[in-house]
């Protein structure tokens, strides 16, 4: 990466190169301090704990210029300044001050090129690690391979508002498909119909099991068992309706009383309860007009809430086992249009990720001076998918074993971003 | 001698040249399966009793469970040929066309949303095709040929038009649906794990469509498919970097060369106002090449799919993975079936009837020997078949009494319109079924949406939201409420608990309860007068939630 003149701001010294983890020194200290708090038994327990994923999806395409890859004083850089972060030498946009103080927990990938400017194609590529085909989403794969058999909760939950219906499980069993929560409302049909006494419902559940055992006794069990499991999952969800009850007021003060705050608080609860993959969507980044004003508003809501959530996850010692990814289906055009908007741009944009063994404090790849194309270490959805999988301990270069066909988990033409994996 | 004759019949089918069939196909199938299993015949499951047979054929041929009266009428019939009679009656019923419409719609369109052709129009087209028993090669020809420009065949163009003839979707669909081969992985390179899927196969199919494009009529805005005379297919392997090119071709068959180009190559020249129509269109070579007798893959694929639809398991599984490394369990039998289907002019009803009349089809799913689960692949026992979302929706509405109630009101309305209306004619049956389907469409669709929600394919799916729908959904609660003149009211009129339980079992499982089941259920109902209605309702709901109702056993 070349030095460049920065007219808008004095702190031009924010050039970082790939593989250069400037936070290493600071982190080593932090890790040592953290490590000393743990007894060996606790450490062992954490090691054996189920790996989890938190996906924070900034729907519509957050601008890389206004978030992870600021280009102050350049042709397309926009009005905002970069700020320093908890990682010396790493700067992000000034719209993310709280997140900046947590950057020692995250790394940034600045060199993503999806070669598409289409919402759906971009979203599917970022989730499936494949540009097309009937493949499962990150969350469904995680649900399949990481969820322990005794875990009563669904493996993949998405807290959102809008009803985009994707085929999230692909060829995996549908119990790994995304369970969609409408904001913080409980799942559909969670409440027993009126007029069914509890005692009768319990007897009915017992009768159902007896009938199934009788029916399954001399038949091949796989299908019957999976049908049975769906009823057990339903019963367990009904028993945990409390997860969706009123949220703690003090916590809401910390997370923010807006929708995104409530959703992130629910996400934290679900992670603590052991849901394998929790996806939270923050809507509204498709800023074809008034890009800058909208980013001020959107990121103001995102920043403090997300930093609070990340801080809580870290404080509870969960970050060793939770992969956190903040992503969009693409970024936004360098060129600002006549409505002060930025349009769709999949050619050079960024995401941030951390936790679960991801090297913190790093920057992978770079864009050129004006941010119009990737200049170093180009990656796409397939590389990212491999990286997520490797981080949570799934060998993405092996195969799904399905009814007679071997399907590679990650796209064989791509590989994980090794620099991020410790 | 008998066996020799059968084998002679089989050999002629294998050769696929003549039709010197000494034995009906269903006998040949059974002979073959029994011969192939050798000594393991001792673990072969028993045959279905009349109750089990009725439930299975109603589900497989009409897409719903039988009513209690249909069931008891069949069971009580002493006619020795009654199974064949029932099969023929069901194949002639309008419900057969409806069921086949659903099945083939999902196969062709995989629940893709509407783009240019309303799904309902495609479904109506399919229903009519199955009602008239259109030969399968003709159906395939229409679907692969229709370009949306001719109103009468506009519906059939959904296969190509609603995939917008995009290469990824269309080539993959043609490969899977018509050739039994998922060539997707051969797009960028020869398939890494499957020897027989070559890049040239993928691009051979692509080459039929390479010169086609979507044309939007400037005045009507109607979108159809136009063709040009240029556009060749080339490809590069991302693994080896080798380049290749191909003319249109299907798998290993020869490339189809273009004829000498005429001086005036177009009937209609493509421009912004006119859909291009060349004198020679590569796209129009697809259907003849596909349905040609040279193309064994076409008939093997459909024979395998219809066999799997009926018996629950294809000779080749997964259905879209025909290749050398994934050999058919009974390769000769598959070829025989495919050839016989072709020799019978792709008569779908014929093939289905022959399969249903086999002993193989009529075997129970209950295993003779405990812990023996390996018989499936050899057809020693019946396969447990999950109901498709549509079968489940119709069966659910049938069980709770919605279907019969709707039928009653449809018939009443028809009688009111026409004093001479006669319910029991074939014509009336079509009329009644049509009106009932229309009346129930929104309810059927809402159930299908829940049960097919997360899954485009027709394979089995079970997730918590299905269970929550059945346990707690307001729709189910409404169907099970008292005072609806449906199942619950009928049951509440029965005082004797044993009789009531039998009625519940006949309605939902299409059979009588066993003694232990009778005891269990009667005990469940022993709650005193106060809670009787709730207990009866929960008994019904529990059976609807149980595995036996979810499967075609």
Short mmCIF file of C-alpha atoms in Angstrom, two decimals, chain B residues 22-486:
data_model
loop_
_atom_site.label_atom_id
_atom_site.label_comp_id
_atom_site.label_asym_id
_atom_site.label_seq_id
_atom_site.Cartn_x
_atom_site.Cartn_y
_atom_site.Cartn_z
CA UNK B 22 -45.35 -62.87 -23.20
CA UNK B 23 -45.98 -61.60 -19.70
CA UNK B 24 -47.41 -58.39 -18.34
CA UNK B 25 -44.82 -55.95 -17.11
CA UNK B 26 -45.84 -56.27 -13.47
CA UNK B 27 -44.99 -59.98 -13.53
CA UNK B 28 -41.66 -59.27 -15.13
CA UNK B 29 -40.83 -56.74 -12.44
CA UNK B 30 -41.66 -59.17 -9.64
CA UNK B 31 -39.76 -62.02 -11.24
CA UNK B 32 -36.79 -59.83 -11.59
CA UNK B 33 -36.84 -58.52 -8.07
CA UNK B 34 -37.41 -61.94 -6.55
CA UNK B 35 -34.60 -63.45 -8.67
CA UNK B 36 -32.21 -60.67 -7.76
CA UNK B 37 -32.73 -61.01 -4.04
CA UNK B 38 -31.82 -64.68 -3.95
CA UNK B 39 -31.90 -66.15 -0.49
CA UNK B 40 -32.98 -63.05 1.32
CA UNK B 41 -36.59 -63.70 0.36
CA UNK B 42 -37.10 -64.97 3.90
CA UNK B 43 -36.90 -61.42 5.19
CA UNK B 44 -39.29 -60.04 2.62
CA UNK B 45 -42.20 -58.18 4.21
CA UNK B 46 -45.77 -59.47 4.03
CA UNK B 47 -48.29 -58.06 1.58
CA UNK B 48 -50.52 -55.16 2.56
CA UNK B 49 -53.98 -56.00 3.81
CA UNK B 50 -56.95 -54.29 2.17
CA UNK B 51 -56.87 -51.33 4.54
CA UNK B 52 -53.19 -50.70 3.91
CA UNK B 53 -53.58 -51.16 0.16
CA UNK B 54 -56.46 -48.69 -0.01
CA UNK B 55 -54.58 -46.03 1.95
CA UNK B 56 -51.47 -46.45 -0.16
CA UNK B 57 -53.18 -46.27 -3.56
CA UNK B 58 -55.47 -43.41 -2.60
CA UNK B 59 -52.41 -41.41 -1.53
CA UNK B 60 -50.30 -42.43 -4.53
CA UNK B 61 -52.99 -42.01 -7.17
CA UNK B 62 -55.25 -39.27 -5.82
CA UNK B 63 -52.98 -37.49 -3.35
CA UNK B 64 -55.17 -37.93 -0.29
CA UNK B 65 -56.24 -40.60 2.21
CA UNK B 66 -59.55 -42.39 1.55
CA UNK B 67 -62.75 -41.36 3.28
CA UNK B 68 -64.12 -43.85 5.80
CA UNK B 69 -66.89 -44.89 3.41
CA UNK B 70 -64.51 -45.32 0.47
CA UNK B 71 -62.30 -47.42 2.72
CA UNK B 72 -65.05 -49.63 4.14
CA UNK B 73 -66.63 -50.11 0.74
CA UNK B 74 -63.36 -51.42 -0.65
CA UNK B 75 -62.59 -53.62 2.35
CA UNK B 76 -66.10 -55.10 2.29
CA UNK B 77 -65.99 -55.91 -1.43
CA UNK B 78 -65.62 -59.64 -2.08
CA UNK B 79 -64.74 -59.33 -5.77
CA UNK B 80 -61.34 -61.09 -6.31
CA UNK B 81 -60.12 -58.49 -8.84
CA UNK B 82 -61.06 -55.58 -6.60
CA UNK B 83 -57.54 -54.16 -6.30
CA UNK B 84 -57.20 -53.81 -10.05
CA UNK B 85 -60.71 -52.39 -10.29
CA UNK B 86 -59.92 -49.78 -7.64
CA UNK B 87 -56.64 -48.80 -9.33
CA UNK B 88 -58.40 -48.31 -12.66
CA UNK B 89 -61.15 -46.28 -11.05
CA UNK B 90 -58.68 -44.01 -9.28
CA UNK B 91 -56.57 -43.52 -12.40
CA UNK B 92 -59.73 -42.43 -14.21
CA UNK B 93 -60.75 -40.01 -11.45
CA UNK B 94 -60.18 -36.26 -11.65
CA UNK B 95 -58.22 -36.44 -8.39
CA UNK B 96 -55.52 -38.39 -10.25
CA UNK B 97 -54.92 -35.46 -12.59
CA UNK B 98 -54.82 -33.11 -9.62
CA UNK B 99 -52.25 -35.23 -7.77
CA UNK B 100 -50.06 -35.60 -10.84
CA UNK B 101 -50.30 -31.88 -11.47
CA UNK B 102 -48.83 -31.19 -8.02
CA UNK B 103 -46.14 -33.83 -8.35
CA UNK B 104 -44.92 -32.78 -11.77
CA UNK B 105 -45.24 -29.08 -11.03
CA UNK B 106 -42.78 -29.48 -8.17
CA UNK B 107 -40.53 -31.65 -10.34
CA UNK B 108 -40.48 -29.19 -13.26
CA UNK B 109 -40.61 -25.88 -11.38
CA UNK B 110 -39.31 -26.61 -7.86
CA UNK B 111 -41.70 -24.04 -6.40
CA UNK B 112 -40.03 -21.16 -8.21
CA UNK B 113 -41.94 -17.92 -7.82
CA UNK B 114 -43.75 -16.32 -10.73
CA UNK B 115 -41.69 -14.41 -13.29
CA UNK B 116 -43.49 -14.22 -16.63
CA UNK B 117 -46.04 -17.04 -16.59
CA UNK B 118 -48.49 -17.38 -13.69
CA UNK B 119 -47.85 -20.70 -11.88
CA UNK B 120 -51.59 -21.39 -11.87
CA UNK B 121 -51.64 -21.44 -15.67
CA UNK B 122 -48.82 -23.95 -15.77
CA UNK B 123 -50.61 -26.05 -13.16
CA UNK B 124 -53.86 -26.02 -15.11
CA UNK B 125 -51.93 -27.02 -18.22
CA UNK B 126 -50.41 -29.95 -16.32
CA UNK B 127 -53.75 -31.00 -14.89
CA UNK B 128 -55.33 -31.09 -18.33
CA UNK B 129 -52.35 -33.00 -19.70
CA UNK B 130 -52.67 -35.69 -17.06
CA UNK B 131 -56.45 -35.83 -17.33
CA UNK B 132 -56.12 -36.67 -21.02
CA UNK B 133 -53.12 -38.91 -20.28
CA UNK B 134 -50.91 -37.02 -22.66
CA UNK B 135 -47.91 -39.20 -23.59
CA UNK B 136 -44.87 -38.14 -21.59
CA UNK B 137 -42.69 -37.55 -24.64
CA UNK B 138 -45.29 -35.12 -25.93
CA UNK B 139 -45.51 -33.34 -22.61
CA UNK B 140 -41.72 -33.02 -22.52
CA UNK B 141 -41.67 -31.79 -26.12
CA UNK B 142 -44.23 -29.09 -25.39
CA UNK B 143 -42.41 -27.92 -22.28
CA UNK B 144 -39.02 -27.79 -23.98
CA UNK B 145 -40.38 -26.15 -27.11
CA UNK B 146 -42.93 -23.57 -25.97
CA UNK B 147 -41.46 -20.09 -26.37
CA UNK B 148 -44.42 -18.13 -25.03
CA UNK B 149 -45.41 -16.67 -28.38
CA UNK B 150 -48.37 -18.98 -29.01
CA UNK B 151 -51.23 -18.33 -26.56
CA UNK B 152 -52.38 -21.98 -26.42
CA UNK B 153 -48.94 -23.12 -25.32
CA UNK B 154 -47.97 -20.07 -23.30
CA UNK B 155 -48.52 -21.96 -20.03
CA UNK B 156 -46.02 -24.67 -21.03
CA UNK B 157 -43.33 -22.04 -21.54
CA UNK B 158 -43.04 -21.45 -17.78
CA UNK B 159 -40.24 -24.02 -17.61
CA UNK B 160 -37.95 -21.91 -19.81
CA UNK B 161 -39.44 -18.43 -19.45
CA UNK B 162 -39.59 -18.30 -15.66
CA UNK B 163 -35.96 -19.35 -15.53
CA UNK B 164 -35.43 -16.53 -18.00
CA UNK B 165 -33.35 -19.05 -20.00
CA UNK B 166 -30.46 -18.09 -17.72
CA UNK B 167 -27.74 -20.63 -18.26
CA UNK B 168 -27.15 -21.64 -14.64
CA UNK B 169 -30.76 -22.33 -13.82
CA UNK B 170 -31.94 -23.69 -17.15
CA UNK B 171 -29.09 -26.06 -17.96
CA UNK B 172 -29.17 -27.40 -14.45
CA UNK B 173 -32.95 -27.93 -14.56
CA UNK B 174 -32.83 -29.68 -17.96
CA UNK B 175 -30.03 -31.91 -16.74
CA UNK B 176 -31.76 -32.87 -13.53
CA UNK B 177 -35.39 -33.04 -14.60
CA UNK B 178 -35.02 -34.63 -18.04
CA UNK B 179 -31.67 -36.42 -17.99
CA UNK B 180 -31.37 -37.41 -14.30
CA UNK B 181 -28.02 -35.68 -14.05
CA UNK B 182 -27.10 -32.66 -11.97
CA UNK B 183 -24.46 -31.18 -14.25
CA UNK B 184 -23.99 -28.02 -12.20
CA UNK B 185 -20.53 -29.00 -10.98
CA UNK B 186 -19.43 -29.60 -14.55
CA UNK B 187 -19.94 -25.96 -15.40
CA UNK B 188 -16.44 -24.81 -14.50
CA UNK B 189 -14.57 -28.07 -14.93
CA UNK B 190 -15.19 -31.78 -15.38
CA UNK B 191 -16.97 -32.89 -12.21
CA UNK B 192 -14.37 -33.40 -9.46
CA UNK B 193 -16.08 -36.43 -7.93
CA UNK B 194 -18.16 -37.84 -10.75
CA UNK B 195 -16.24 -39.31 -13.65
CA UNK B 196 -19.03 -39.20 -16.20
CA UNK B 197 -20.06 -35.54 -15.87
CA UNK B 198 -17.99 -33.66 -18.37
CA UNK B 199 -17.81 -30.00 -19.04
CA UNK B 200 -18.81 -30.67 -22.64
CA UNK B 201 -22.06 -32.22 -21.37
CA UNK B 202 -22.93 -29.07 -19.50
CA UNK B 203 -22.07 -26.87 -22.45
CA UNK B 204 -23.67 -29.26 -24.93
CA UNK B 205 -27.02 -28.54 -23.25
CA UNK B 206 -26.14 -24.85 -22.96
CA UNK B 207 -25.46 -24.72 -26.70
CA UNK B 208 -29.12 -25.46 -27.50
CA UNK B 209 -30.06 -22.24 -25.73
CA UNK B 210 -27.04 -20.07 -26.41
CA UNK B 211 -28.74 -18.26 -29.28
CA UNK B 212 -32.02 -17.70 -27.46
CA UNK B 213 -32.93 -14.49 -25.68
CA UNK B 214 -35.83 -12.90 -23.85
CA UNK B 215 -37.88 -10.68 -26.09
CA UNK B 216 -40.28 -8.11 -24.66
CA UNK B 217 -42.99 -7.06 -27.06
CA UNK B 218 -42.85 -3.25 -27.06
CA UNK B 219 -46.62 -2.74 -27.13
CA UNK B 220 -48.03 -5.64 -25.08
CA UNK B 221 -44.95 -5.97 -22.80
CA UNK B 222 -45.39 -9.74 -23.06
CA UNK B 223 -42.09 -11.57 -22.68
CA UNK B 224 -41.30 -14.53 -24.91
CA UNK B 225 -38.23 -16.31 -26.25
CA UNK B 226 -36.60 -15.26 -29.50
CA UNK B 227 -33.70 -16.85 -31.35
CA UNK B 228 -30.74 -15.62 -33.33
CA UNK B 229 -28.45 -17.31 -35.78
CA UNK B 230 -25.17 -16.59 -34.08
CA UNK B 231 -23.60 -17.44 -30.75
CA UNK B 232 -21.28 -20.36 -30.03
CA UNK B 233 -20.39 -22.03 -26.81
CA UNK B 234 -16.83 -22.15 -25.62
CA UNK B 235 -15.53 -23.01 -22.19
CA UNK B 236 -12.36 -23.22 -20.17
CA UNK B 237 -11.60 -25.57 -17.33
CA UNK B 238 -10.67 -23.68 -14.17
CA UNK B 239 -8.64 -26.72 -13.15
CA UNK B 240 -6.63 -27.46 -16.26
CA UNK B 241 -7.03 -24.23 -18.20
CA UNK B 242 -7.96 -26.23 -21.29
CA UNK B 243 -10.36 -24.63 -23.71
CA UNK B 244 -13.21 -26.42 -25.40
CA UNK B 245 -16.19 -25.75 -27.60
CA UNK B 246 -19.24 -27.71 -28.55
CA UNK B 247 -22.28 -27.78 -30.79
CA UNK B 248 -25.59 -28.68 -29.15
CA UNK B 249 -25.44 -32.24 -27.83
CA UNK B 250 -26.96 -34.42 -25.15
CA UNK B 251 -24.39 -36.20 -22.98
CA UNK B 252 -22.40 -38.67 -25.04
CA UNK B 253 -24.58 -38.44 -28.15
CA UNK B 254 -23.09 -36.89 -31.28
CA UNK B 255 -23.01 -33.12 -31.66
CA UNK B 256 -25.82 -31.71 -33.76
CA UNK B 257 -24.31 -29.83 -36.67
CA UNK B 258 -25.99 -26.75 -38.06
CA UNK B 259 -27.24 -27.04 -41.66
CA UNK B 260 -25.73 -24.89 -44.36
CA UNK B 261 -26.90 -21.37 -43.66
CA UNK B 262 -29.42 -20.05 -46.17
CA UNK B 263 -29.03 -16.73 -47.84
CA UNK B 264 -32.04 -15.42 -45.95
CA UNK B 265 -31.49 -17.13 -42.60
CA UNK B 266 -34.44 -15.50 -40.83
CA UNK B 267 -38.20 -15.94 -41.04
CA UNK B 268 -38.37 -12.86 -38.86
CA UNK B 269 -35.29 -10.79 -38.25
CA UNK B 270 -34.71 -9.91 -34.62
CA UNK B 271 -34.96 -6.23 -33.78
CA UNK B 272 -36.48 -4.11 -31.04
CA UNK B 273 -40.00 -4.66 -32.39
CA UNK B 274 -39.78 -8.25 -33.58
CA UNK B 275 -39.01 -11.52 -31.92
CA UNK B 276 -36.27 -13.22 -33.89
CA UNK B 277 -37.35 -16.38 -35.69
CA UNK B 278 -34.56 -18.03 -37.69
CA UNK B 279 -35.19 -20.66 -40.32
CA UNK B 280 -33.00 -22.98 -38.30
CA UNK B 281 -33.19 -22.69 -34.53
CA UNK B 282 -30.80 -24.60 -32.30
CA UNK B 283 -33.28 -24.36 -29.47
CA UNK B 284 -35.90 -26.27 -31.44
CA UNK B 285 -33.48 -29.19 -31.82
CA UNK B 286 -33.61 -29.79 -28.07
CA UNK B 287 -37.00 -31.52 -27.82
CA UNK B 288 -36.46 -33.96 -30.72
CA UNK B 289 -32.98 -34.81 -29.47
CA UNK B 290 -34.25 -35.22 -25.91
CA UNK B 291 -37.17 -37.51 -26.76
CA UNK B 292 -35.36 -39.46 -29.46
CA UNK B 293 -35.08 -43.21 -28.95
CA UNK B 294 -31.31 -42.72 -29.21
CA UNK B 295 -31.41 -40.91 -25.89
CA UNK B 296 -31.64 -43.67 -23.30
CA UNK B 297 -31.10 -41.15 -20.49
CA UNK B 298 -34.48 -39.50 -21.18
CA UNK B 299 -36.57 -42.61 -20.72
CA UNK B 300 -34.42 -44.05 -17.94
CA UNK B 301 -34.78 -40.84 -16.00
CA UNK B 302 -38.55 -40.72 -16.19
CA UNK B 303 -38.94 -44.45 -15.55
CA UNK B 304 -36.73 -44.06 -12.48
CA UNK B 305 -38.71 -41.04 -11.28
CA UNK B 306 -42.11 -42.70 -11.69
CA UNK B 307 -40.81 -45.85 -10.03
CA UNK B 308 -39.48 -43.78 -7.12
CA UNK B 309 -42.73 -41.85 -6.88
CA UNK B 310 -44.68 -45.08 -6.48
CA UNK B 311 -42.28 -47.34 -4.59
CA UNK B 312 -40.52 -44.65 -2.57
CA UNK B 313 -37.03 -45.30 -3.80
CA UNK B 314 -35.47 -44.99 -7.24
CA UNK B 315 -33.26 -47.64 -8.80
CA UNK B 316 -30.87 -44.72 -8.97
CA UNK B 317 -30.73 -42.47 -5.91
CA UNK B 318 -30.47 -39.52 -5.73
CA UNK B 319 -32.77 -39.24 -8.72
CA UNK B 320 -30.50 -36.69 -10.40
CA UNK B 321 -27.24 -38.57 -9.97
CA UNK B 322 -27.14 -41.07 -12.80
CA UNK B 323 -23.49 -41.90 -13.36
CA UNK B 324 -21.14 -44.86 -13.52
CA UNK B 325 -20.00 -44.53 -9.94
CA UNK B 326 -23.59 -44.59 -8.73
CA UNK B 327 -24.96 -47.66 -10.45
CA UNK B 328 -28.66 -48.50 -10.43
CA UNK B 329 -29.65 -51.12 -7.87
CA UNK B 330 -31.36 -53.10 -10.67
CA UNK B 331 -29.87 -51.79 -13.92
CA UNK B 332 -31.50 -54.32 -16.27
CA UNK B 333 -34.90 -53.80 -14.72
CA UNK B 334 -34.58 -50.04 -15.03
CA UNK B 335 -33.72 -50.36 -18.70
CA UNK B 336 -36.57 -52.80 -19.22
CA UNK B 337 -39.02 -50.40 -17.57
CA UNK B 338 -37.72 -47.50 -19.63
CA UNK B 339 -37.94 -49.42 -22.89
CA UNK B 340 -41.39 -50.81 -22.16
CA UNK B 341 -42.58 -47.29 -21.33
CA UNK B 342 -41.28 -46.09 -24.69
CA UNK B 343 -42.85 -49.05 -26.52
CA UNK B 344 -46.17 -48.15 -24.90
CA UNK B 345 -45.88 -44.66 -26.34
CA UNK B 346 -44.93 -43.13 -22.98
CA UNK B 347 -48.33 -43.97 -21.52
CA UNK B 348 -48.01 -42.78 -17.91
CA UNK B 349 -51.17 -44.45 -16.64
CA UNK B 350 -50.02 -47.75 -18.10
CA UNK B 351 -46.67 -47.56 -16.33
CA UNK B 352 -48.21 -46.55 -13.02
CA UNK B 353 -50.81 -49.28 -13.16
CA UNK B 354 -48.21 -51.94 -13.92
CA UNK B 355 -46.11 -50.79 -10.97
CA UNK B 356 -49.10 -50.73 -8.61
CA UNK B 357 -50.06 -54.27 -9.65
CA UNK B 358 -46.67 -55.70 -8.63
CA UNK B 359 -46.24 -57.61 -5.40
CA UNK B 360 -43.25 -55.40 -4.86
CA UNK B 361 -45.41 -52.29 -4.65
CA UNK B 362 -47.94 -54.04 -2.43
CA UNK B 363 -45.44 -54.98 0.28
CA UNK B 364 -45.78 -53.65 3.83
CA UNK B 365 -43.29 -51.20 5.24
CA UNK B 366 -43.28 -53.17 8.47
CA UNK B 367 -40.19 -55.34 8.55
CA UNK B 368 -40.47 -59.04 9.04
CA UNK B 369 -37.27 -59.21 11.01
CA UNK B 370 -36.57 -56.67 13.70
CA UNK B 371 -33.55 -54.45 13.14
CA UNK B 372 -33.37 -55.31 9.50
CA UNK B 373 -33.30 -52.05 7.67
CA UNK B 374 -31.29 -52.91 4.61
CA UNK B 375 -34.16 -54.39 2.61
CA UNK B 376 -35.27 -51.05 1.18
CA UNK B 377 -32.71 -50.88 -1.56
CA UNK B 378 -33.71 -54.32 -2.73
CA UNK B 379 -37.45 -53.73 -2.42
CA UNK B 380 -37.89 -56.53 0.09
CA UNK B 381 -40.17 -54.31 2.11
CA UNK B 382 -42.28 -51.29 1.41
CA UNK B 383 -40.59 -47.95 1.86
CA UNK B 384 -41.97 -45.41 4.28
CA UNK B 385 -42.87 -42.48 2.04
CA UNK B 386 -43.28 -39.03 3.60
CA UNK B 387 -46.38 -37.32 2.27
CA UNK B 388 -45.59 -34.41 -0.01
CA UNK B 389 -46.78 -31.07 1.38
CA UNK B 390 -49.76 -31.29 -0.99
CA UNK B 391 -50.63 -34.88 -0.03
CA UNK B 392 -50.38 -33.86 3.60
CA UNK B 393 -52.58 -30.79 3.12
CA UNK B 394 -55.33 -32.73 1.31
CA UNK B 395 -55.16 -35.58 3.80
CA UNK B 396 -55.35 -33.21 6.74
CA UNK B 397 -58.40 -31.44 5.31
CA UNK B 398 -59.88 -34.83 4.44
CA UNK B 399 -59.34 -36.18 7.97
CA UNK B 400 -60.88 -33.24 9.82
CA UNK B 401 -63.86 -33.21 7.47
CA UNK B 402 -63.23 -30.02 5.48
CA UNK B 403 -63.10 -31.83 2.11
CA UNK B 404 -66.37 -33.70 2.57
CA UNK B 405 -68.13 -30.64 3.95
CA UNK B 406 -67.01 -28.63 0.94
CA UNK B 407 -68.14 -31.42 -1.39
CA UNK B 408 -71.56 -31.43 0.23
CA UNK B 409 -71.99 -27.73 -0.30
CA UNK B 410 -70.69 -27.89 -3.89
CA UNK B 411 -73.17 -30.67 -4.71
CA UNK B 412 -76.00 -28.83 -2.99
CA UNK B 413 -75.26 -25.74 -5.06
CA UNK B 414 -75.15 -27.77 -8.28
CA UNK B 415 -78.46 -29.43 -7.44
CA UNK B 416 -79.99 -26.10 -6.74
CA UNK B 417 -78.83 -24.84 -10.12
CA UNK B 418 -80.04 -27.91 -11.99
CA UNK B 419 -82.80 -30.13 -10.66
CA UNK B 420 -81.66 -32.97 -12.92
CA UNK B 421 -78.07 -32.89 -11.70
CA UNK B 422 -76.74 -36.39 -11.21
CA UNK B 423 -73.85 -36.77 -8.84
CA UNK B 424 -72.65 -40.16 -9.98
CA UNK B 425 -71.53 -39.54 -13.55
CA UNK B 426 -67.95 -39.14 -14.72
CA UNK B 427 -68.74 -35.68 -15.99
CA UNK B 428 -70.19 -34.62 -12.65
CA UNK B 429 -67.14 -36.00 -10.85
CA UNK B 430 -64.89 -33.71 -12.87
CA UNK B 431 -67.16 -30.75 -12.25
CA UNK B 432 -67.40 -31.41 -8.50
CA UNK B 433 -63.69 -32.02 -8.09
CA UNK B 434 -62.89 -28.82 -9.97
CA UNK B 435 -65.14 -26.74 -7.77
CA UNK B 436 -63.91 -28.36 -4.57
CA UNK B 437 -60.29 -27.70 -5.59
CA UNK B 438 -61.06 -24.06 -6.23
CA UNK B 439 -62.91 -23.71 -2.93
CA UNK B 440 -60.06 -25.28 -0.97
CA UNK B 441 -57.16 -23.66 -2.79
CA UNK B 442 -56.31 -21.01 -0.24
CA UNK B 443 -56.44 -23.49 2.65
CA UNK B 444 -54.33 -26.02 0.77
CA UNK B 445 -51.83 -23.33 -0.19
CA UNK B 446 -51.48 -22.13 3.39
CA UNK B 447 -50.71 -25.63 4.66
CA UNK B 448 -48.29 -26.25 1.79
CA UNK B 449 -46.55 -22.99 2.61
CA UNK B 450 -45.85 -24.17 6.14
CA UNK B 451 -44.74 -27.67 5.18
CA UNK B 452 -42.73 -26.75 2.10
CA UNK B 453 -41.50 -23.48 3.57
CA UNK B 454 -37.82 -24.01 3.95
CA UNK B 455 -37.33 -26.51 1.24
CA UNK B 456 -37.66 -26.27 -2.52
CA UNK B 457 -37.22 -29.94 -3.16
CA UNK B 458 -39.93 -32.45 -2.45
CA UNK B 459 -37.87 -34.44 0.01
CA UNK B 460 -38.95 -34.93 3.60
CA UNK B 461 -38.72 -32.05 5.91
CA UNK B 462 -39.51 -31.78 9.59
CA UNK B 463 -38.92 -28.69 11.64
CA UNK B 464 -40.31 -27.15 14.78
CA UNK B 465 -42.61 -24.77 12.94
CA UNK B 466 -44.43 -27.71 11.31
CA UNK B 467 -45.02 -29.21 14.73
CA UNK B 468 -46.08 -25.87 16.22
CA UNK B 469 -48.56 -25.41 13.38
CA UNK B 470 -50.22 -28.74 14.12
CA UNK B 471 -50.12 -28.36 17.89
CA UNK B 472 -51.04 -24.71 18.27
CA UNK B 473 -52.04 -23.26 14.92
CA UNK B 474 -55.35 -21.38 14.86
CA UNK B 475 -56.32 -23.06 11.56
CA UNK B 476 -56.13 -26.53 13.06
CA UNK B 477 -58.01 -25.31 16.14
CA UNK B 478 -60.79 -24.05 13.89
CA UNK B 479 -61.09 -27.34 12.01
CA UNK B 480 -61.28 -29.22 15.30
CA UNK B 481 -63.84 -26.93 16.91
CA UNK B 482 -67.30 -28.21 17.77
CA UNK B 483 -70.32 -26.97 15.84
CA UNK B 484 -68.60 -27.02 12.44
CA UNK B 485 -70.51 -30.02 11.10
CA UNK B 486 -67.21 -31.80 10.62
#
